[in-house]
Amino acid sequence: MTKLLLVEDDNEMASFIKSYLSKYNIETKIELDITEIIFSIQNNEFDIVVLDINLPQYSGLEICEKIRHICQIPIIISSARGEISDKAIAYEKGADDYLAKPYEPRELVLKIEAILKRCKKNNKNFAILDDSLTIFIDGVSHDFNRSEFDIVKYLINNKNKIVSREELLSCTPELHYDSQNRMIDVYISKIRQKLQDDPKNPRFIKSVWGSGYKWIM
């Protein structure tokens, strides 16, 4: 079942969408509290987000940008503002698609299915096994220790995003409290050896001078 987070302040519309999507095996949670939204995203509770722009306490574009700093979960912007400039800004903030109101709910379903299908295709090369600290890439298994695994998993979940050393330290509890940023470089070197990834011509991890690292596969 697909799990969808709906950020929509029109209660009647939100309830209707939730009921309609349930017919297509899409479980919907309606949420407006930004703290809860970010917490849920950080804990990978959803597969996709449908986000209104015009919200009472904050802009949906701000939320879109905050989410995109966390991960690459698909985001559909839903708004009565359908001008090209509005769509352009939404895409700049990290949205994957834009749906102008009013719209047929079936159109939303089609967009959800298309985006998730595309994401599944793009991510078909990876399988992350938390219990065994193993990551399969193109069918080949790679075993890591706890800290290495946490670093690789975080990079994959933030594919094509520059991740700072501070972020990588924060995602590795064993290193976070008694290590310095440069310790991450040591772990990246070990990870590259295990992946047989040439830093001069990387397939997986690219160094971004002065900023950190980026997963590029």
PDB file of C-alpha atoms in Angstrom:
ATOM      1  CA  MET A   1       0.000   0.000   0.000  1.00  0.00           C
ATOM      2  CA  THR A   2       1.211   3.479  -0.877  1.00  0.00           C
ATOM      3  CA  LYS A   3       1.438   5.893   2.059  1.00  0.00           C
ATOM      4  CA  LEU A   4       0.748   9.527   1.240  1.00  0.00           C
ATOM      5  CA  LEU A   5       1.112  12.664   3.356  1.00  0.00           C
ATOM      6  CA  LEU A   6      -1.474  15.299   2.430  1.00  0.00           C
ATOM      7  CA  VAL A   7      -0.789  18.866   3.565  1.00  0.00           C
ATOM      8  CA  GLU A   8      -4.062  20.638   2.859  1.00  0.00           C
ATOM      9  CA  ASP A   9      -5.982  23.168   5.007  1.00  0.00           C
ATOM     10  CA  ASP A  10      -9.333  22.763   3.210  1.00  0.00           C
ATOM     11  CA  ASN A  11     -10.871  20.124   5.471  1.00  0.00           C
ATOM     12  CA  GLU A  12     -13.673  19.206   3.104  1.00  0.00           C
ATOM     13  CA  MET A  13     -11.342  18.789   0.157  1.00  0.00           C
ATOM     14  CA  ALA A  14      -8.776  16.901   2.236  1.00  0.00           C
ATOM     15  CA  SER A  15     -11.400  14.420   3.462  1.00  0.00           C
ATOM     16  CA  PHE A  16     -12.687  13.891  -0.067  1.00  0.00           C
ATOM     17  CA  ILE A  17      -9.186  13.263  -1.438  1.00  0.00           C
ATOM     18  CA  LYS A  18      -8.395  10.855   1.380  1.00  0.00           C
ATOM     19  CA  SER A  19     -11.585   8.879   0.708  1.00  0.00           C
ATOM     20  CA  TYR A  20     -11.009   8.862  -3.044  1.00  0.00           C
ATOM     21  CA  LEU A  21      -7.378   7.745  -2.829  1.00  0.00           C
ATOM     22  CA  SER A  22      -8.316   4.842  -0.556  1.00  0.00           C
ATOM     23  CA  LYS A  23     -10.054   3.256  -3.570  1.00  0.00           C
ATOM     24  CA  TYR A  24      -6.643   3.024  -5.227  1.00  0.00           C
ATOM     25  CA  ASN A  25      -4.858   1.438  -2.271  1.00  0.00           C
ATOM     26  CA  ILE A  26      -3.356   4.766  -1.180  1.00  0.00           C
ATOM     27  CA  GLU A  27      -3.385   5.373   2.565  1.00  0.00           C
ATOM     28  CA  THR A  28      -3.529   9.090   3.299  1.00  0.00           C
ATOM     29  CA  LYS A  29      -2.635  11.047   6.415  1.00  0.00           C
ATOM     30  CA  ILE A  30      -3.734  14.684   6.619  1.00  0.00           C
ATOM     31  CA  GLU A  31      -1.303  16.898   8.518  1.00  0.00           C
ATOM     32  CA  LEU A  32      -0.761  20.656   8.923  1.00  0.00           C
ATOM     33  CA  ASP A  33       1.655  20.817  11.867  1.00  0.00           C
ATOM     34  CA  ILE A  34       5.082  21.528  10.400  1.00  0.00           C
ATOM     35  CA  THR A  35       6.888  19.791  13.279  1.00  0.00           C
ATOM     36  CA  GLU A  36       4.914  16.605  12.677  1.00  0.00           C
ATOM     37  CA  ILE A  37       5.447  16.877   8.933  1.00  0.00           C
ATOM     38  CA  ILE A  38       9.231  17.098   9.270  1.00  0.00           C
ATOM     39  CA  PHE A  39       9.334  14.352  11.911  1.00  0.00           C
ATOM     40  CA  SER A  40       7.339  11.996   9.688  1.00  0.00           C
ATOM     41  CA  ILE A  41       9.551  12.689   6.692  1.00  0.00           C
ATOM     42  CA  GLN A  42      12.722  12.150   8.718  1.00  0.00           C
ATOM     43  CA  ASN A  43      11.378   8.766   9.836  1.00  0.00           C
ATOM     44  CA  ASN A  44      10.473   7.668   6.304  1.00  0.00           C
ATOM     45  CA  GLU A  45       6.808   7.186   7.147  1.00  0.00           C
ATOM     46  CA  PHE A  46       5.521   8.109   3.678  1.00  0.00           C
ATOM     47  CA  ASP A  47       6.141   7.343   0.021  1.00  0.00           C
ATOM     48  CA  ILE A  48       4.958  10.665  -1.404  1.00  0.00           C
ATOM     49  CA  VAL A  49       3.750  14.128  -0.325  1.00  0.00           C
ATOM     50  CA  VAL A  50       0.930  16.222  -1.789  1.00  0.00           C
ATOM     51  CA  LEU A  51       1.444  19.781  -0.622  1.00  0.00           C
ATOM     52  CA  ASP A  52      -0.758  22.867  -0.913  1.00  0.00           C
ATOM     53  CA  ILE A  53       0.998  26.219  -1.333  1.00  0.00           C
ATOM     54  CA  ASN A  54      -1.467  28.505   0.437  1.00  0.00           C
ATOM     55  CA  LEU A  55      -1.474  27.447   4.077  1.00  0.00           C
ATOM     56  CA  PRO A  56      -2.622  29.571   7.032  1.00  0.00           C
ATOM     57  CA  GLN A  57       0.598  29.742   9.065  1.00  0.00           C
ATOM     58  CA  TYR A  58       3.349  29.229   6.491  1.00  0.00           C
ATOM     59  CA  SER A  59       3.995  28.749   2.801  1.00  0.00           C
ATOM     60  CA  GLY A  60       3.847  25.304   1.302  1.00  0.00           C
ATOM     61  CA  LEU A  61       6.926  26.271  -0.690  1.00  0.00           C
ATOM     62  CA  GLU A  62       8.840  26.701   2.563  1.00  0.00           C
ATOM     63  CA  ILE A  63       7.807  23.210   3.622  1.00  0.00           C
ATOM     64  CA  CYS A  64       8.784  21.863   0.209  1.00  0.00           C
ATOM     65  CA  GLU A  65      12.240  23.356   0.599  1.00  0.00           C
ATOM     66  CA  LYS A  66      12.638  21.996   4.146  1.00  0.00           C
ATOM     67  CA  ILE A  67      11.622  18.509   3.008  1.00  0.00           C
ATOM     68  CA  ARG A  68      14.039  18.613   0.119  1.00  0.00           C
ATOM     69  CA  HIS A  69      16.886  19.369   2.526  1.00  0.00           C
ATOM     70  CA  ILE A  70      16.032  16.138   4.335  1.00  0.00           C
ATOM     71  CA  CYS A  71      15.449  13.650   1.521  1.00  0.00           C
ATOM     72  CA  GLN A  72      14.279  13.060  -2.036  1.00  0.00           C
ATOM     73  CA  ILE A  73      10.727  11.899  -1.298  1.00  0.00           C
ATOM     74  CA  PRO A  74       8.441  12.760  -4.269  1.00  0.00           C
ATOM     75  CA  ILE A  75       6.478  15.996  -3.792  1.00  0.00           C
ATOM     76  CA  ILE A  76       3.405  17.107  -5.753  1.00  0.00           C
ATOM     77  CA  ILE A  77       2.439  20.741  -5.303  1.00  0.00           C
ATOM     78  CA  SER A  78      -1.316  21.368  -5.370  1.00  0.00           C
ATOM     79  CA  SER A  79      -2.413  24.984  -5.687  1.00  0.00           C
ATOM     80  CA  ALA A  80      -5.050  27.307  -7.098  1.00  0.00           C
ATOM     81  CA  ARG A  81      -2.157  29.407  -8.396  1.00  0.00           C
ATOM     82  CA  GLY A  82      -1.518  27.922 -11.796  1.00  0.00           C
ATOM     83  CA  GLU A  83       0.631  30.544 -13.464  1.00  0.00           C
ATOM     84  CA  ILE A  84       3.852  29.447 -15.158  1.00  0.00           C
ATOM     85  CA  SER A  85       5.859  31.565 -12.710  1.00  0.00           C
ATOM     86  CA  ASP A  86       4.253  29.768  -9.739  1.00  0.00           C
ATOM     87  CA  LYS A  87       5.080  26.386 -11.243  1.00  0.00           C
ATOM     88  CA  ALA A  88       8.651  27.462 -11.947  1.00  0.00           C
ATOM     89  CA  ILE A  89       9.167  28.515  -8.325  1.00  0.00           C
ATOM     90  CA  ALA A  90       7.710  25.219  -7.095  1.00  0.00           C
ATOM     91  CA  TYR A  91      10.116  23.237  -9.238  1.00  0.00           C
ATOM     92  CA  GLU A  92      13.007  25.404  -8.060  1.00  0.00           C
ATOM     93  CA  LYS A  93      12.081  24.572  -4.455  1.00  0.00           C
ATOM     94  CA  GLY A  94      12.259  20.859  -5.237  1.00  0.00           C
ATOM     95  CA  ALA A  95       8.747  19.814  -6.322  1.00  0.00           C
ATOM     96  CA  ASP A  96       8.483  16.849  -8.688  1.00  0.00           C
ATOM     97  CA  ASP A  97       5.124  17.817 -10.175  1.00  0.00           C
ATOM     98  CA  TYR A  98       2.480  20.535 -10.033  1.00  0.00           C
ATOM     99  CA  LEU A  99      -1.296  20.168 -10.052  1.00  0.00           C
ATOM    100  CA  ALA A 100      -3.404  23.315 -10.451  1.00  0.00           C
ATOM    101  CA  LYS A 101      -6.738  23.481  -8.624  1.00  0.00           C
ATOM    102  CA  PRO A 102      -9.443  22.631  -9.337  1.00  0.00           C
ATOM    103  CA  TYR A 103      -8.484  19.222 -10.654  1.00  0.00           C
ATOM    104  CA  GLU A 104     -10.088  15.839 -11.143  1.00  0.00           C
ATOM    105  CA  PRO A 105      -8.996  13.472  -8.342  1.00  0.00           C
ATOM    106  CA  ARG A 106      -8.282  10.804 -10.960  1.00  0.00           C
ATOM    107  CA  GLU A 107      -5.592  13.106 -12.352  1.00  0.00           C
ATOM    108  CA  LEU A 108      -3.948  13.160  -8.937  1.00  0.00           C
ATOM    109  CA  VAL A 109      -3.967   9.360  -8.846  1.00  0.00           C
ATOM    110  CA  LEU A 110      -2.339   9.188 -12.268  1.00  0.00           C
ATOM    111  CA  LYS A 111       0.373  11.623 -11.226  1.00  0.00           C
ATOM    112  CA  ILE A 112       1.043   9.677  -8.028  1.00  0.00           C
ATOM    113  CA  GLU A 113       1.320   6.395  -9.930  1.00  0.00           C
ATOM    114  CA  ALA A 114       3.586   7.918 -12.589  1.00  0.00           C
ATOM    115  CA  ILE A 115       5.975   9.509 -10.095  1.00  0.00           C
ATOM    116  CA  LEU A 116       6.248   6.404  -7.912  1.00  0.00           C
ATOM    117  CA  LYS A 117       6.809   4.220 -10.959  1.00  0.00           C
ATOM    118  CA  ARG A 118       9.576   6.524 -12.113  1.00  0.00           C
ATOM    119  CA  CYS A 119      11.176   6.567  -8.658  1.00  0.00           C
ATOM    120  CA  LYS A 120      11.025   2.791  -8.410  1.00  0.00           C
ATOM    121  CA  LYS A 121      12.724   2.496 -11.790  1.00  0.00           C
ATOM    122  CA  ASN A 122      15.449   4.949 -10.781  1.00  0.00           C
ATOM    123  CA  ASN A 123      16.094   3.114  -7.512  1.00  0.00           C
ATOM    124  CA  LYS A 124      15.914  -0.459  -8.780  1.00  0.00           C
ATOM    125  CA  ASN A 125      19.691  -0.928  -8.397  1.00  0.00           C
ATOM    126  CA  PHE A 126      19.622  -0.628  -4.615  1.00  0.00           C
ATOM    127  CA  ALA A 127      18.525  -2.800  -1.711  1.00  0.00           C
ATOM    128  CA  ILE A 128      19.359  -1.681   1.824  1.00  0.00           C
ATOM    129  CA  LEU A 129      19.257  -4.358   4.546  1.00  0.00           C
ATOM    130  CA  ASP A 130      19.427  -2.692   7.958  1.00  0.00           C
ATOM    131  CA  ASP A 131      19.561  -5.908   9.996  1.00  0.00           C
ATOM    132  CA  SER A 132      22.704  -7.243   8.298  1.00  0.00           C
ATOM    133  CA  LEU A 133      24.328  -3.870   7.508  1.00  0.00           C
ATOM    134  CA  THR A 134      24.397  -4.919   3.863  1.00  0.00           C
ATOM    135  CA  ILE A 135      23.693  -2.878   0.745  1.00  0.00           C
ATOM    136  CA  PHE A 136      23.108  -4.517  -2.643  1.00  0.00           C
ATOM    137  CA  ILE A 137      24.133  -2.470  -5.673  1.00  0.00           C
ATOM    138  CA  ASP A 138      23.363  -3.971  -9.072  1.00  0.00           C
ATOM    139  CA  GLY A 139      22.894  -7.325  -7.366  1.00  0.00           C
ATOM    140  CA  VAL A 140      26.306  -7.261  -5.667  1.00  0.00           C
ATOM    141  CA  SER A 141      26.337  -7.263  -1.855  1.00  0.00           C
ATOM    142  CA  HIS A 142      28.549  -4.915   0.135  1.00  0.00           C
ATOM    143  CA  ASP A 143      28.984  -5.410   3.876  1.00  0.00           C
ATOM    144  CA  PHE A 144      29.825  -2.530   6.193  1.00  0.00           C
ATOM    145  CA  ASN A 145      30.321  -1.842   9.864  1.00  0.00           C
ATOM    146  CA  ARG A 146      27.682   0.224  11.660  1.00  0.00           C
ATOM    147  CA  SER A 147      29.152   3.657  10.980  1.00  0.00           C
ATOM    148  CA  GLU A 148      30.037   2.900   7.355  1.00  0.00           C
ATOM    149  CA  PHE A 149      26.532   1.592   6.738  1.00  0.00           C
ATOM    150  CA  ASP A 150      24.908   4.669   8.268  1.00  0.00           C
ATOM    151  CA  ILE A 151      27.031   6.943   6.092  1.00  0.00           C
ATOM    152  CA  VAL A 152      26.305   5.059   2.846  1.00  0.00           C
ATOM    153  CA  LYS A 153      22.593   4.812   3.608  1.00  0.00           C
ATOM    154  CA  TYR A 154      22.383   8.535   4.333  1.00  0.00           C
ATOM    155  CA  LEU A 155      24.191   9.383   1.100  1.00  0.00           C
ATOM    156  CA  ILE A 156      21.911   7.110  -0.945  1.00  0.00           C
ATOM    157  CA  ASN A 157      18.796   8.576   0.659  1.00  0.00           C
ATOM    158  CA  ASN A 158      20.082  12.026  -0.310  1.00  0.00           C
ATOM    159  CA  LYS A 159      21.144  11.077  -3.821  1.00  0.00           C
ATOM    160  CA  ASN A 160      22.600  13.943  -5.892  1.00  0.00           C
ATOM    161  CA  LYS A 161      22.476  16.272  -2.891  1.00  0.00           C
ATOM    162  CA  ILE A 162      25.678  17.653  -1.395  1.00  0.00           C
ATOM    163  CA  VAL A 163      25.961  16.318   2.163  1.00  0.00           C
ATOM    164  CA  SER A 164      28.277  18.063   4.597  1.00  0.00           C
ATOM    165  CA  ARG A 165      30.624  16.273   6.976  1.00  0.00           C
ATOM    166  CA  GLU A 166      28.550  17.645   9.861  1.00  0.00           C
ATOM    167  CA  GLU A 167      25.436  15.939   8.481  1.00  0.00           C
ATOM    168  CA  LEU A 168      27.273  12.653   8.070  1.00  0.00           C
ATOM    169  CA  LEU A 169      28.530  12.853  11.640  1.00  0.00           C
ATOM    170  CA  SER A 170      24.987  13.499  12.867  1.00  0.00           C
ATOM    171  CA  CYS A 171      23.711  10.337  11.154  1.00  0.00           C
ATOM    172  CA  THR A 172      26.386   8.132  12.743  1.00  0.00           C
ATOM    173  CA  PRO A 173      25.717   7.892  16.505  1.00  0.00           C
ATOM    174  CA  GLU A 174      28.921   5.960  17.183  1.00  0.00           C
ATOM    175  CA  LEU A 175      31.014   8.841  15.818  1.00  0.00           C
ATOM    176  CA  HIS A 176      28.887  11.858  16.606  1.00  0.00           C
ATOM    177  CA  TYR A 177      29.964  12.617  20.157  1.00  0.00           C
ATOM    178  CA  ASP A 178      33.681  11.903  20.119  1.00  0.00           C
ATOM    179  CA  SER A 179      34.847  12.533  16.561  1.00  0.00           C
ATOM    180  CA  GLN A 180      35.813  15.458  14.394  1.00  0.00           C
ATOM    181  CA  ASN A 181      34.582  16.236  10.897  1.00  0.00           C
ATOM    182  CA  ARG A 182      37.746  14.931   9.241  1.00  0.00           C
ATOM    183  CA  MET A 183      37.056  11.474  10.673  1.00  0.00           C
ATOM    184  CA  ILE A 184      34.332  11.277   8.025  1.00  0.00           C
ATOM    185  CA  ASP A 185      37.031  11.480   5.337  1.00  0.00           C
ATOM    186  CA  VAL A 186      38.661   8.382   6.815  1.00  0.00           C
ATOM    187  CA  TYR A 187      35.376   6.476   6.697  1.00  0.00           C
ATOM    188  CA  ILE A 188      34.634   7.643   3.158  1.00  0.00           C
ATOM    189  CA  SER A 189      38.044   6.293   2.118  1.00  0.00           C
ATOM    190  CA  LYS A 190      37.236   2.898   3.687  1.00  0.00           C
ATOM    191  CA  ILE A 191      33.807   2.852   2.032  1.00  0.00           C
ATOM    192  CA  ARG A 192      35.342   3.625  -1.353  1.00  0.00           C
ATOM    193  CA  GLN A 193      37.749   0.714  -0.935  1.00  0.00           C
ATOM    194  CA  LYS A 194      34.871  -1.657  -0.235  1.00  0.00           C
ATOM    195  CA  LEU A 195      32.912  -0.326  -3.214  1.00  0.00           C
ATOM    196  CA  GLN A 196      36.043  -0.274  -5.405  1.00  0.00           C
ATOM    197  CA  ASP A 197      35.159   3.324  -6.167  1.00  0.00           C
ATOM    198  CA  ASP A 198      37.960   5.397  -7.687  1.00  0.00           C
ATOM    199  CA  PRO A 199      37.813   8.921  -6.158  1.00  0.00           C
ATOM    200  CA  LYS A 200      39.367  10.362  -9.334  1.00  0.00           C
ATOM    201  CA  ASN A 201      36.622   8.818 -11.492  1.00  0.00           C
ATOM    202  CA  PRO A 202      33.825   7.996  -9.029  1.00  0.00           C
ATOM    203  CA  ARG A 203      30.781   5.834  -9.767  1.00  0.00           C
ATOM    204  CA  PHE A 204      29.218   6.260  -6.340  1.00  0.00           C
ATOM    205  CA  ILE A 205      30.675   8.949  -4.068  1.00  0.00           C
ATOM    206  CA  LYS A 206      31.836  12.274  -5.425  1.00  0.00           C
ATOM    207  CA  SER A 207      33.878  14.707  -3.336  1.00  0.00           C
ATOM    208  CA  VAL A 208      32.625  18.294  -3.473  1.00  0.00           C
ATOM    209  CA  TRP A 209      35.534  20.537  -2.540  1.00  0.00           C
ATOM    210  CA  GLY A 210      34.857  22.635   0.537  1.00  0.00           C
ATOM    211  CA  SER A 211      31.354  21.213   1.020  1.00  0.00           C
ATOM    212  CA  GLY A 212      31.278  17.456   1.555  1.00  0.00           C
ATOM    213  CA  TYR A 213      30.183  14.458  -0.501  1.00  0.00           C
ATOM    214  CA  LYS A 214      27.468  13.445  -2.927  1.00  0.00           C
ATOM    215  CA  TRP A 215      26.088  10.034  -3.995  1.00  0.00           C
ATOM    216  CA  ILE A 216      25.869  10.182  -7.787  1.00  0.00           C
ATOM    217  CA  MET A 217      24.835   6.715  -9.027  1.00  0.00           C
TER     218      MET A 217
END
